[in-house]
PDB file of N, CA and C in Angstrom:
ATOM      1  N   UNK A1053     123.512  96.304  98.891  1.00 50.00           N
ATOM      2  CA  UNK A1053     123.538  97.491  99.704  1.00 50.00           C
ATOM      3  C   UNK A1053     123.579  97.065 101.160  1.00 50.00           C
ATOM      4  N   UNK A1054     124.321  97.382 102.398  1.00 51.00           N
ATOM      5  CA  UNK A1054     124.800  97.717 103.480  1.00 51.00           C
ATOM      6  C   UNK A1054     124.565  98.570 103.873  1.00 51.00           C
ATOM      7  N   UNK A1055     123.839  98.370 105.532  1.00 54.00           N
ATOM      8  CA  UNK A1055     124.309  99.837 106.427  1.00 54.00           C
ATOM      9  C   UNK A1055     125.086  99.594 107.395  1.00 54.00           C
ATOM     10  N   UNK A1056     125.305 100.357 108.208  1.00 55.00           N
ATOM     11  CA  UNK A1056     126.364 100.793 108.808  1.00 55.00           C
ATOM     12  C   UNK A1056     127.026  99.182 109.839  1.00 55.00           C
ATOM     13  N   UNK A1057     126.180  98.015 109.809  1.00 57.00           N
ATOM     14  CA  UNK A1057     126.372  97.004 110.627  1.00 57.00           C
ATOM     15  C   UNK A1057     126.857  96.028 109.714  1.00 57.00           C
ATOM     16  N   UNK A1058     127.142  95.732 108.444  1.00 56.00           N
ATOM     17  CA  UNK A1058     127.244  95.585 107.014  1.00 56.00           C
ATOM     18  C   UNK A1058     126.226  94.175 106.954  1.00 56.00           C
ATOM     19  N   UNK A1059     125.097  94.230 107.752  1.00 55.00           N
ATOM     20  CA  UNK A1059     123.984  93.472 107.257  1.00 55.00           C
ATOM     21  C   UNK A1059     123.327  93.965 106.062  1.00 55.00           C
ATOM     22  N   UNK A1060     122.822  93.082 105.757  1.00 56.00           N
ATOM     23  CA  UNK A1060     121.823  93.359 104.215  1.00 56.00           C
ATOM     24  C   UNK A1060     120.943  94.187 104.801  1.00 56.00           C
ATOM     25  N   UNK A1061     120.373  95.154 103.598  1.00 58.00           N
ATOM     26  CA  UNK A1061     119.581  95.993 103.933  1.00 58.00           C
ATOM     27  C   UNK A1061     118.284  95.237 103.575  1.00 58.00           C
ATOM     28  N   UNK A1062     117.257  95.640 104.560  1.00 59.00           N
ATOM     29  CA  UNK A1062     115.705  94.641 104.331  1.00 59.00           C
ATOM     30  C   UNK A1062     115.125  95.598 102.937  1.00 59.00           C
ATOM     31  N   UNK A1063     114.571  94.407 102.388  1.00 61.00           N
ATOM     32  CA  UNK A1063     113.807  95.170 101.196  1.00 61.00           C
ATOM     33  C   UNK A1063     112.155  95.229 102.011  1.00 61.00           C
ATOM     34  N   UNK A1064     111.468  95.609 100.653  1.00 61.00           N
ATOM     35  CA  UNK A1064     110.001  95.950 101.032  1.00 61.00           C
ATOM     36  C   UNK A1064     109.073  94.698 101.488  1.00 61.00           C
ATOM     37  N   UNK A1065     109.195  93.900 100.677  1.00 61.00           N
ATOM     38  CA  UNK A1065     108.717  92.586 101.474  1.00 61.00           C
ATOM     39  C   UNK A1065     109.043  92.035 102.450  1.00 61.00           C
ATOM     40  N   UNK A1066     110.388  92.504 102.888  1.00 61.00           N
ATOM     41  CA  UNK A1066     110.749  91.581 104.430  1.00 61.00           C
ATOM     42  C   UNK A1066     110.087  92.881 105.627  1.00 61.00           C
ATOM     43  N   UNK A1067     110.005  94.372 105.178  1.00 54.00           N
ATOM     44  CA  UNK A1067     109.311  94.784 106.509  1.00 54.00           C
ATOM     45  C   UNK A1067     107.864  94.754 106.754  1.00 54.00           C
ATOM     46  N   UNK A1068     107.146  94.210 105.397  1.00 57.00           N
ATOM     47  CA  UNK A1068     105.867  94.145 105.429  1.00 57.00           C
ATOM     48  C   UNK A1068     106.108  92.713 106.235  1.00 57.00           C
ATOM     49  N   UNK A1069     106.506  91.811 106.469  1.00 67.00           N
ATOM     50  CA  UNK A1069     106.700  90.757 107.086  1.00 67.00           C
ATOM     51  C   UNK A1069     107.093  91.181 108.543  1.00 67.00           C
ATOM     52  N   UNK A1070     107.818  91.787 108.984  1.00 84.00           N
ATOM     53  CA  UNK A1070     107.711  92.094 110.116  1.00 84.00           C
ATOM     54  C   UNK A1070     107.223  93.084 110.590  1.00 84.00           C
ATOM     55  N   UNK A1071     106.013  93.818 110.459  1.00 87.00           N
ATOM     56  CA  UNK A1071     105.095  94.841 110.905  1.00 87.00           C
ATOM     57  C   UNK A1071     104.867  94.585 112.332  1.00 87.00           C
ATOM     58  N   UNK A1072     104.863  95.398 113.213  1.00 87.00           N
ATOM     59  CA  UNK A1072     104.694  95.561 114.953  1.00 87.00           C
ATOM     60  C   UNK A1072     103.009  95.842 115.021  1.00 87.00           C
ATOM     61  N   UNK A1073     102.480  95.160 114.841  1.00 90.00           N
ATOM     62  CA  UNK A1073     100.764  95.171 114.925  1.00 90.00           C
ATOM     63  C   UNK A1073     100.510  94.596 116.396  1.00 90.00           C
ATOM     64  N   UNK A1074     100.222  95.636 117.237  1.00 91.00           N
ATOM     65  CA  UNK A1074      99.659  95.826 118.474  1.00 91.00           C
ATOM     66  C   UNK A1074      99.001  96.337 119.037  1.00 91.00           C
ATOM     67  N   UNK A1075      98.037  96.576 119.883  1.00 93.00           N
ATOM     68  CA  UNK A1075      96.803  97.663 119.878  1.00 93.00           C
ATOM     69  C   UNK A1075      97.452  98.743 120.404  1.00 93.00           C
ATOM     70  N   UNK A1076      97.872  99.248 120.685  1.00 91.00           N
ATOM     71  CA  UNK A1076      98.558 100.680 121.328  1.00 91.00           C
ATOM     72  C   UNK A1076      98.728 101.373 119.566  1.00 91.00           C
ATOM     73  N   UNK A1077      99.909 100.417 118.460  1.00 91.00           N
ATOM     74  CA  UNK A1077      99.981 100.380 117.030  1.00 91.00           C
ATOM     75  C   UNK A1077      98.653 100.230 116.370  1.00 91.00           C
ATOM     76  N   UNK A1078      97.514  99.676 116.750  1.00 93.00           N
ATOM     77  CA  UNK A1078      96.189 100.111 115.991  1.00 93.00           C
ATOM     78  C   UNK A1078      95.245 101.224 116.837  1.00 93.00           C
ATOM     79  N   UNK A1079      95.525 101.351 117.727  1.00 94.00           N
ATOM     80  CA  UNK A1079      94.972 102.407 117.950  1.00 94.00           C
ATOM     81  C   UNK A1079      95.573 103.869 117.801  1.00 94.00           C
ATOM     82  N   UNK A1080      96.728 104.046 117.515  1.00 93.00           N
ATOM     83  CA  UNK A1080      97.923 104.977 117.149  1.00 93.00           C
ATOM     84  C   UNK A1080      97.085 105.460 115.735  1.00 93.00           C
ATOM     85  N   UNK A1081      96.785 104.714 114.933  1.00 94.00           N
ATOM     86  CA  UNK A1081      96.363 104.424 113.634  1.00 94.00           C
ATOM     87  C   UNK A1081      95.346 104.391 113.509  1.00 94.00           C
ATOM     88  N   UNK A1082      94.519 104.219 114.308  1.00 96.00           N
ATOM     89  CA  UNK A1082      93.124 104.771 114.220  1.00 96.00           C
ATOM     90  C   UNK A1082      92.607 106.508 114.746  1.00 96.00           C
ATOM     91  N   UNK A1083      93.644 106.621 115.947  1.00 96.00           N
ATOM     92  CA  UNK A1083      93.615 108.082 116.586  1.00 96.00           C
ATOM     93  C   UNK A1083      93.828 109.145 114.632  1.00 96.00           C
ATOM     94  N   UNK A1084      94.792 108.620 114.709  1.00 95.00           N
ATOM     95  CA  UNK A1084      95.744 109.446 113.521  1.00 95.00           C
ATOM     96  C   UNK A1084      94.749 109.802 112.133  1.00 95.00           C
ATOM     97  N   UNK A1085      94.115 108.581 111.818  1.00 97.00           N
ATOM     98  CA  UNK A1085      93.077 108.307 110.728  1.00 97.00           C
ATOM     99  C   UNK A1085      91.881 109.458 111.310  1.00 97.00           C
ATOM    100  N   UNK A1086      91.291 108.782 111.952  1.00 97.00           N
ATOM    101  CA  UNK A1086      90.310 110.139 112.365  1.00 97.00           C
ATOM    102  C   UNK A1086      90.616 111.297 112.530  1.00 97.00           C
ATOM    103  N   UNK A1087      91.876 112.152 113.026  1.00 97.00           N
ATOM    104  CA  UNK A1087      91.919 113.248 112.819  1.00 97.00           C
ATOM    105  C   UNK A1087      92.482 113.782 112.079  1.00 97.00           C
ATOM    106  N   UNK A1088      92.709 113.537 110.947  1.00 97.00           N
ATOM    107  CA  UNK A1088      93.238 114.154 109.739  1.00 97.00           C
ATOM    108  C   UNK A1088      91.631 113.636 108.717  1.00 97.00           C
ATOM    109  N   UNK A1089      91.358 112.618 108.859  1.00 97.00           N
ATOM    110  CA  UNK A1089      89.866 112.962 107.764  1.00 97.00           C
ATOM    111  C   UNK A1089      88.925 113.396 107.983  1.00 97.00           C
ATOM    112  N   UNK A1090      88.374 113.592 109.343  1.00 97.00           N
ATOM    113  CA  UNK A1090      87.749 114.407 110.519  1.00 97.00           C
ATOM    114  C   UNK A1090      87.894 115.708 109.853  1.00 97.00           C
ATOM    115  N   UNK A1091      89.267 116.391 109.766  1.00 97.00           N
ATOM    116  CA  UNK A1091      89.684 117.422 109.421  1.00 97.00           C
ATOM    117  C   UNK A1091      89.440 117.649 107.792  1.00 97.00           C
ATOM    118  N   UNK A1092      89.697 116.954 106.917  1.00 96.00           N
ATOM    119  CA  UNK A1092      89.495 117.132 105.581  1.00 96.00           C
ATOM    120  C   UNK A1092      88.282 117.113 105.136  1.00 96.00           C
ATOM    121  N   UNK A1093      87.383 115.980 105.803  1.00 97.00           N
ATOM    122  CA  UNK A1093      86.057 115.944 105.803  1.00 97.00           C
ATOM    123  C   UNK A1093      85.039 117.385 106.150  1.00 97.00           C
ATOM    124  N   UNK A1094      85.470 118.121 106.969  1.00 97.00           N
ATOM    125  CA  UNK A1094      85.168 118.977 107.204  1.00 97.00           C
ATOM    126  C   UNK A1094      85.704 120.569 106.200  1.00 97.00           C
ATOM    127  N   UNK A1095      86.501 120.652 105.707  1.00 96.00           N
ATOM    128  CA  UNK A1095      87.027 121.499 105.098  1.00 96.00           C
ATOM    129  C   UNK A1095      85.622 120.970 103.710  1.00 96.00           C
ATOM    130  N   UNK A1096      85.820 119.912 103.050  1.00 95.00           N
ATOM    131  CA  UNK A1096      85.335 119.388 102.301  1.00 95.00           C
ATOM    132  C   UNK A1096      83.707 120.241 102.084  1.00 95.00           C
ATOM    133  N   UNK A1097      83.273 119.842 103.420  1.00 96.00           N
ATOM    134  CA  UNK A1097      81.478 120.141 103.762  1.00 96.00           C
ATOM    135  C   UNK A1097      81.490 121.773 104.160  1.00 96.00           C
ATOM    136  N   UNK A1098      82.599 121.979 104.123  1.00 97.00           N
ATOM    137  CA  UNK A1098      82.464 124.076 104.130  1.00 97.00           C
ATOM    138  C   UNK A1098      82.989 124.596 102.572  1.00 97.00           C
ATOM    139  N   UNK A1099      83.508 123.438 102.152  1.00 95.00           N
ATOM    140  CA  UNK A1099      83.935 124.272 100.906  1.00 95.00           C
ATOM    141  C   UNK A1099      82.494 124.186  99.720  1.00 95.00           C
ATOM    142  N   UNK A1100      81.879 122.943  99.672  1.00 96.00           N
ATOM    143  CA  UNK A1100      80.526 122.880  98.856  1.00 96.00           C
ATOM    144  C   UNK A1100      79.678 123.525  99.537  1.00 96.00           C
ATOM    145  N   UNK A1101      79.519 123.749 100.844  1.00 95.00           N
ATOM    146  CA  UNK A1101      78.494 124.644 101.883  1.00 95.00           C
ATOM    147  C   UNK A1101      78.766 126.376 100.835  1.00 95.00           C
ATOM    148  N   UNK A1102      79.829 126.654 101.255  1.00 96.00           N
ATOM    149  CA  UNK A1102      80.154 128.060 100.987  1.00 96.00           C
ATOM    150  C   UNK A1102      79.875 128.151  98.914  1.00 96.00           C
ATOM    151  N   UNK A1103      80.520 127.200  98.632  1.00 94.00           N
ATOM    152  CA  UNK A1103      80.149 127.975  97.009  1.00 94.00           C
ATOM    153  C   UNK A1103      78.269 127.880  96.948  1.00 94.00           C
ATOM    154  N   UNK A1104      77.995 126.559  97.049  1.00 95.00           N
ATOM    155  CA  UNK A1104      76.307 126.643  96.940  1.00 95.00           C
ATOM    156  C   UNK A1104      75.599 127.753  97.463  1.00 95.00           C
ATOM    157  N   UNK A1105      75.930 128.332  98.817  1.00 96.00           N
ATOM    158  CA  UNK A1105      75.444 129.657  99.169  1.00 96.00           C
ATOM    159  C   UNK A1105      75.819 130.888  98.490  1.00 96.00           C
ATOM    160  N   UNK A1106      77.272 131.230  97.799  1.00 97.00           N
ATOM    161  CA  UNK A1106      77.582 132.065  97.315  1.00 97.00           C
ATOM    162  C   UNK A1106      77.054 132.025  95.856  1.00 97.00           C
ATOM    163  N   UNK A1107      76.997 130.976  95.447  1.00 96.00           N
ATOM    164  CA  UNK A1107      76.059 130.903  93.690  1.00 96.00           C
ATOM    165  C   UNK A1107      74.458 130.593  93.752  1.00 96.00           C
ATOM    166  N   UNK A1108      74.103 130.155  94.766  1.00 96.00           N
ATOM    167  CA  UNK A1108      72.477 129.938  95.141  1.00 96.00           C
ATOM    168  C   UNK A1108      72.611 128.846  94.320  1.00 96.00           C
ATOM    169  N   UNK A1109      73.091 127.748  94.561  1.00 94.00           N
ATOM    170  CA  UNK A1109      73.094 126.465  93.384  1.00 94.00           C
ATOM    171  C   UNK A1109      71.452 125.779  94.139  1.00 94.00           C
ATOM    172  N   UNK A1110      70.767 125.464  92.953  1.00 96.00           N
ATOM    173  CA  UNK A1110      69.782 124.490  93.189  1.00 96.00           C
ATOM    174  C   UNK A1110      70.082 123.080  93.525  1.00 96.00           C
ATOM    175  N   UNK A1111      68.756 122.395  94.347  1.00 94.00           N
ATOM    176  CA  UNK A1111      69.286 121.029  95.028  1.00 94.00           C
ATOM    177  C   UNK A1111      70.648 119.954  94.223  1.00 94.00           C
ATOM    178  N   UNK A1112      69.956 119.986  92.974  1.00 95.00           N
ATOM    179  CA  UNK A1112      70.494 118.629  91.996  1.00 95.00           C
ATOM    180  C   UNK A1112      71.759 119.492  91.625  1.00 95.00           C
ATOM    181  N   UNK A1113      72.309 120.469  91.186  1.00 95.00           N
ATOM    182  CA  UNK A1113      73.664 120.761  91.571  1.00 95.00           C
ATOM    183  C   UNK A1113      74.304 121.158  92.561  1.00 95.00           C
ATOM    184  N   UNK A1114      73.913 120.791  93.572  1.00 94.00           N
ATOM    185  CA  UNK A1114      74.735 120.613  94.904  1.00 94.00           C
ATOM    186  C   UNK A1114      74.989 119.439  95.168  1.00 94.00           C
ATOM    187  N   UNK A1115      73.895 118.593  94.832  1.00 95.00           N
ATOM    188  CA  UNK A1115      74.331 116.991  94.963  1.00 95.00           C
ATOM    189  C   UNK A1115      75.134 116.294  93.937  1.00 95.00           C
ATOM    190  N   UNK A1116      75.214 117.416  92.420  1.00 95.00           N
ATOM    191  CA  UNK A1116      76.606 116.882  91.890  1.00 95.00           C
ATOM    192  C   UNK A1116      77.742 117.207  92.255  1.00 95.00           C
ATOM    193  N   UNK A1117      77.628 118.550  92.638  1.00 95.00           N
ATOM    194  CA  UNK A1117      78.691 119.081  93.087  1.00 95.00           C
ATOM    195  C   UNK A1117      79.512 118.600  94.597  1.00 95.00           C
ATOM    196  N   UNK A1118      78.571 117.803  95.122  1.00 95.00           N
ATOM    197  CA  UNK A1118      79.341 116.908  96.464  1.00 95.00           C
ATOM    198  C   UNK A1118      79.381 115.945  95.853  1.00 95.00           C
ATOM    199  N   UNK A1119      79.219 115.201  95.282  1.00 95.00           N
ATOM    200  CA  UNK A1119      79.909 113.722  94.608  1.00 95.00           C
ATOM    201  C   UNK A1119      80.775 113.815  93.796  1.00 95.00           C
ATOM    202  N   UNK A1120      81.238 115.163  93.258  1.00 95.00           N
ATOM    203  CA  UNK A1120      82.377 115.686  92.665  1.00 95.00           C
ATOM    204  C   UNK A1120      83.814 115.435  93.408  1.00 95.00           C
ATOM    205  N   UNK A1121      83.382 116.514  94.955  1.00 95.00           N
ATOM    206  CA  UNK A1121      84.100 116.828  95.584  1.00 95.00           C
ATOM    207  C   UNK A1121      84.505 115.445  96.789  1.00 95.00           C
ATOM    208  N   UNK A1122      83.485 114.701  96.767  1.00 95.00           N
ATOM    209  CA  UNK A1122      83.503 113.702  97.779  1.00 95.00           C
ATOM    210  C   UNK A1122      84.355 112.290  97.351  1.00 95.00           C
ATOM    211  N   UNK A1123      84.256 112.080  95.957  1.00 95.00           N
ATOM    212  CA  UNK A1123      84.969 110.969  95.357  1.00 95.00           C
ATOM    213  C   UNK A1123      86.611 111.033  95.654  1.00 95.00           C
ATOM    214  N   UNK A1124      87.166 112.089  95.236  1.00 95.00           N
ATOM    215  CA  UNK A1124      88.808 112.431  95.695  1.00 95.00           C
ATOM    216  C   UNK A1124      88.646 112.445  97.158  1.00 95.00           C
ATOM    217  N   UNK A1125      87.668 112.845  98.121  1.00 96.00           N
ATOM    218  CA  UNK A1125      88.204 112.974  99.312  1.00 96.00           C
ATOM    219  C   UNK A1125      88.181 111.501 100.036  1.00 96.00           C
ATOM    220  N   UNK A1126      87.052 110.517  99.412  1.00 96.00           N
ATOM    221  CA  UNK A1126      87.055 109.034  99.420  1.00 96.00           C
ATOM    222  C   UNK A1126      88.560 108.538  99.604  1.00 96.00           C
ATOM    223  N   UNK A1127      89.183 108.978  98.161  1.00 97.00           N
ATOM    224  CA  UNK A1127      90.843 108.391  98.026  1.00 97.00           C
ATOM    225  C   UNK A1127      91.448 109.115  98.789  1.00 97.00           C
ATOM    226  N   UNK A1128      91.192 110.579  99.011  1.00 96.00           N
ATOM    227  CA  UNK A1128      92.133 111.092  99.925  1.00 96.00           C
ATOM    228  C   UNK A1128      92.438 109.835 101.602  1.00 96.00           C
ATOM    229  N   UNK A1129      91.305 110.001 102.141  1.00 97.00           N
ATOM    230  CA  UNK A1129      90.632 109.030 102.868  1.00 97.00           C
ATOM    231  C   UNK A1129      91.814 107.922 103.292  1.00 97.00           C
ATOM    232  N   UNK A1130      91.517 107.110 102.316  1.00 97.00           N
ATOM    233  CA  UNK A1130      92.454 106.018 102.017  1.00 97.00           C
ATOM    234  C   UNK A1130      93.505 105.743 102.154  1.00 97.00           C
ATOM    235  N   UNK A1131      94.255 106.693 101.531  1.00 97.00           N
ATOM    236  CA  UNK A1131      95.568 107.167 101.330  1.00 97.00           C
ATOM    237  C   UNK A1131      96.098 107.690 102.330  1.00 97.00           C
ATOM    238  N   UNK A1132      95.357 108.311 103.156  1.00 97.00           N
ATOM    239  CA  UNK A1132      95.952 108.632 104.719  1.00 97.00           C
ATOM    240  C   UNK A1132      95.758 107.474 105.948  1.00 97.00           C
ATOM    241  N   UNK A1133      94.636 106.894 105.355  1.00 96.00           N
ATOM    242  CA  UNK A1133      94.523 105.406 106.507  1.00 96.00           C
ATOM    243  C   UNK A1133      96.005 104.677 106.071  1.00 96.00           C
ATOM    244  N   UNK A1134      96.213 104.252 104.768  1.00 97.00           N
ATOM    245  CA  UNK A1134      97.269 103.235 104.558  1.00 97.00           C
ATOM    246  C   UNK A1134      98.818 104.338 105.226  1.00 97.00           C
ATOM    247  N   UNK A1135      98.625 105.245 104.872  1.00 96.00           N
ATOM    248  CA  UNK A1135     100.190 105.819 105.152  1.00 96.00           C
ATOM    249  C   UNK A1135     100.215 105.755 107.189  1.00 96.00           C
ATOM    250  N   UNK A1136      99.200 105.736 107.316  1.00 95.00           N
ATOM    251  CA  UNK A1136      99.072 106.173 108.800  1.00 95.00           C
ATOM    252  C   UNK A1136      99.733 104.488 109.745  1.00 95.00           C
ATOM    253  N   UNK A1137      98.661 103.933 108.699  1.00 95.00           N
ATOM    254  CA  UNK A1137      99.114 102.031 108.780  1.00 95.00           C
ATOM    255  C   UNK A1137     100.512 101.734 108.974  1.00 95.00           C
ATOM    256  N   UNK A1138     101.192 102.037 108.010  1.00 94.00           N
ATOM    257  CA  UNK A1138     102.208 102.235 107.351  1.00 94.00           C
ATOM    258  C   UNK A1138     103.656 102.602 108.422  1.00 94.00           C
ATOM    259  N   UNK A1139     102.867 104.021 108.860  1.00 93.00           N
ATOM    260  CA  UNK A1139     103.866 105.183 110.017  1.00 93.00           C
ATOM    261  C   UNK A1139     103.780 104.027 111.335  1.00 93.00           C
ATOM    262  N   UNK A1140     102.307 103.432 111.426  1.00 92.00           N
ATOM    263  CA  UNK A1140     102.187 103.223 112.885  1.00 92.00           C
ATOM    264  C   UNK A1140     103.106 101.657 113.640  1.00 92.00           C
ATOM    265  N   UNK A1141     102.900 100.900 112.132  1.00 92.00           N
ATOM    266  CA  UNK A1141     102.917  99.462 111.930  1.00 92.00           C
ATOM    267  C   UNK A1141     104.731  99.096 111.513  1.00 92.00           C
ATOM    268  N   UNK A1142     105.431 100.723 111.778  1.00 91.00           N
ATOM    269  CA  UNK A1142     106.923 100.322 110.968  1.00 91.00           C
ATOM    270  C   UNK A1142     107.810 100.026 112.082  1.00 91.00           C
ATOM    271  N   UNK A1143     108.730  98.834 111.481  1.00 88.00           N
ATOM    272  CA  UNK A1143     109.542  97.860 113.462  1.00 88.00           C
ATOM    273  C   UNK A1143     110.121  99.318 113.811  1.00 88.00           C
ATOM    274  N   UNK A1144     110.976 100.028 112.689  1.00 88.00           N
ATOM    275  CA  UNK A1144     111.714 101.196 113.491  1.00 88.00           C
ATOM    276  C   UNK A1144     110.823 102.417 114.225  1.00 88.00           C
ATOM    277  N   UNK A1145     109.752 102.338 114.481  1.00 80.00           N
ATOM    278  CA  UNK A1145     108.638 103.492 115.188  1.00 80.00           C
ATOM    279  C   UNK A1145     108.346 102.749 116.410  1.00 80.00           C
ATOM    280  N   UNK A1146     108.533 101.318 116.270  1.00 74.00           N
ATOM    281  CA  UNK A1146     108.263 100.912 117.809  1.00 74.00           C
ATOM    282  C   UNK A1146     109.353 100.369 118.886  1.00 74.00           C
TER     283      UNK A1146
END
């Protein structure tokens, strides 16, 4: 496969090899990370806030019910640090 310069097209291992890792690029990526889990994190702690008040849940099912809800938002978490990595760290973004 070719683009338009009829150089080889880079596969996935050659741009993980050339990643633009620079602090302006980690801090891009850190700004980005915090406000999107900042944000989810918070949706998160109003959404177990609001049902526990609306069902009167006792202590020990509220504290299952946030380790329910907190484990996916863990990976959510994650999954937006690496993509953010990913957006910030790619040669064509810098």
């Amino acid at each position: 496969m070719t683009n338009e310069n009829d150089a080889p097209a880079a596969s996935g291992a050659d741009l993980r090899k050339c990643r633009v890792i620079t602090a302006s690029s980690l801090a891009g990526f850190l700004a980005v990370t915090i406000l999107i889990c900042s944000q989810m994190a918070t949706v998160e702690v109003v959404t177990v806030y609001s049902l526990a008040s609306l069902l009167h849940l006792p202590a020990t099912v509220l504290t299952v019910l946030s380790v329910l809800v907190a484990v996916p938002t863990l990976w959510l978490f994650f999954q937006v640090a690496r993509l953010a990595f990913e957006a910030e760290t790619a040669p064509e973004n810098n």
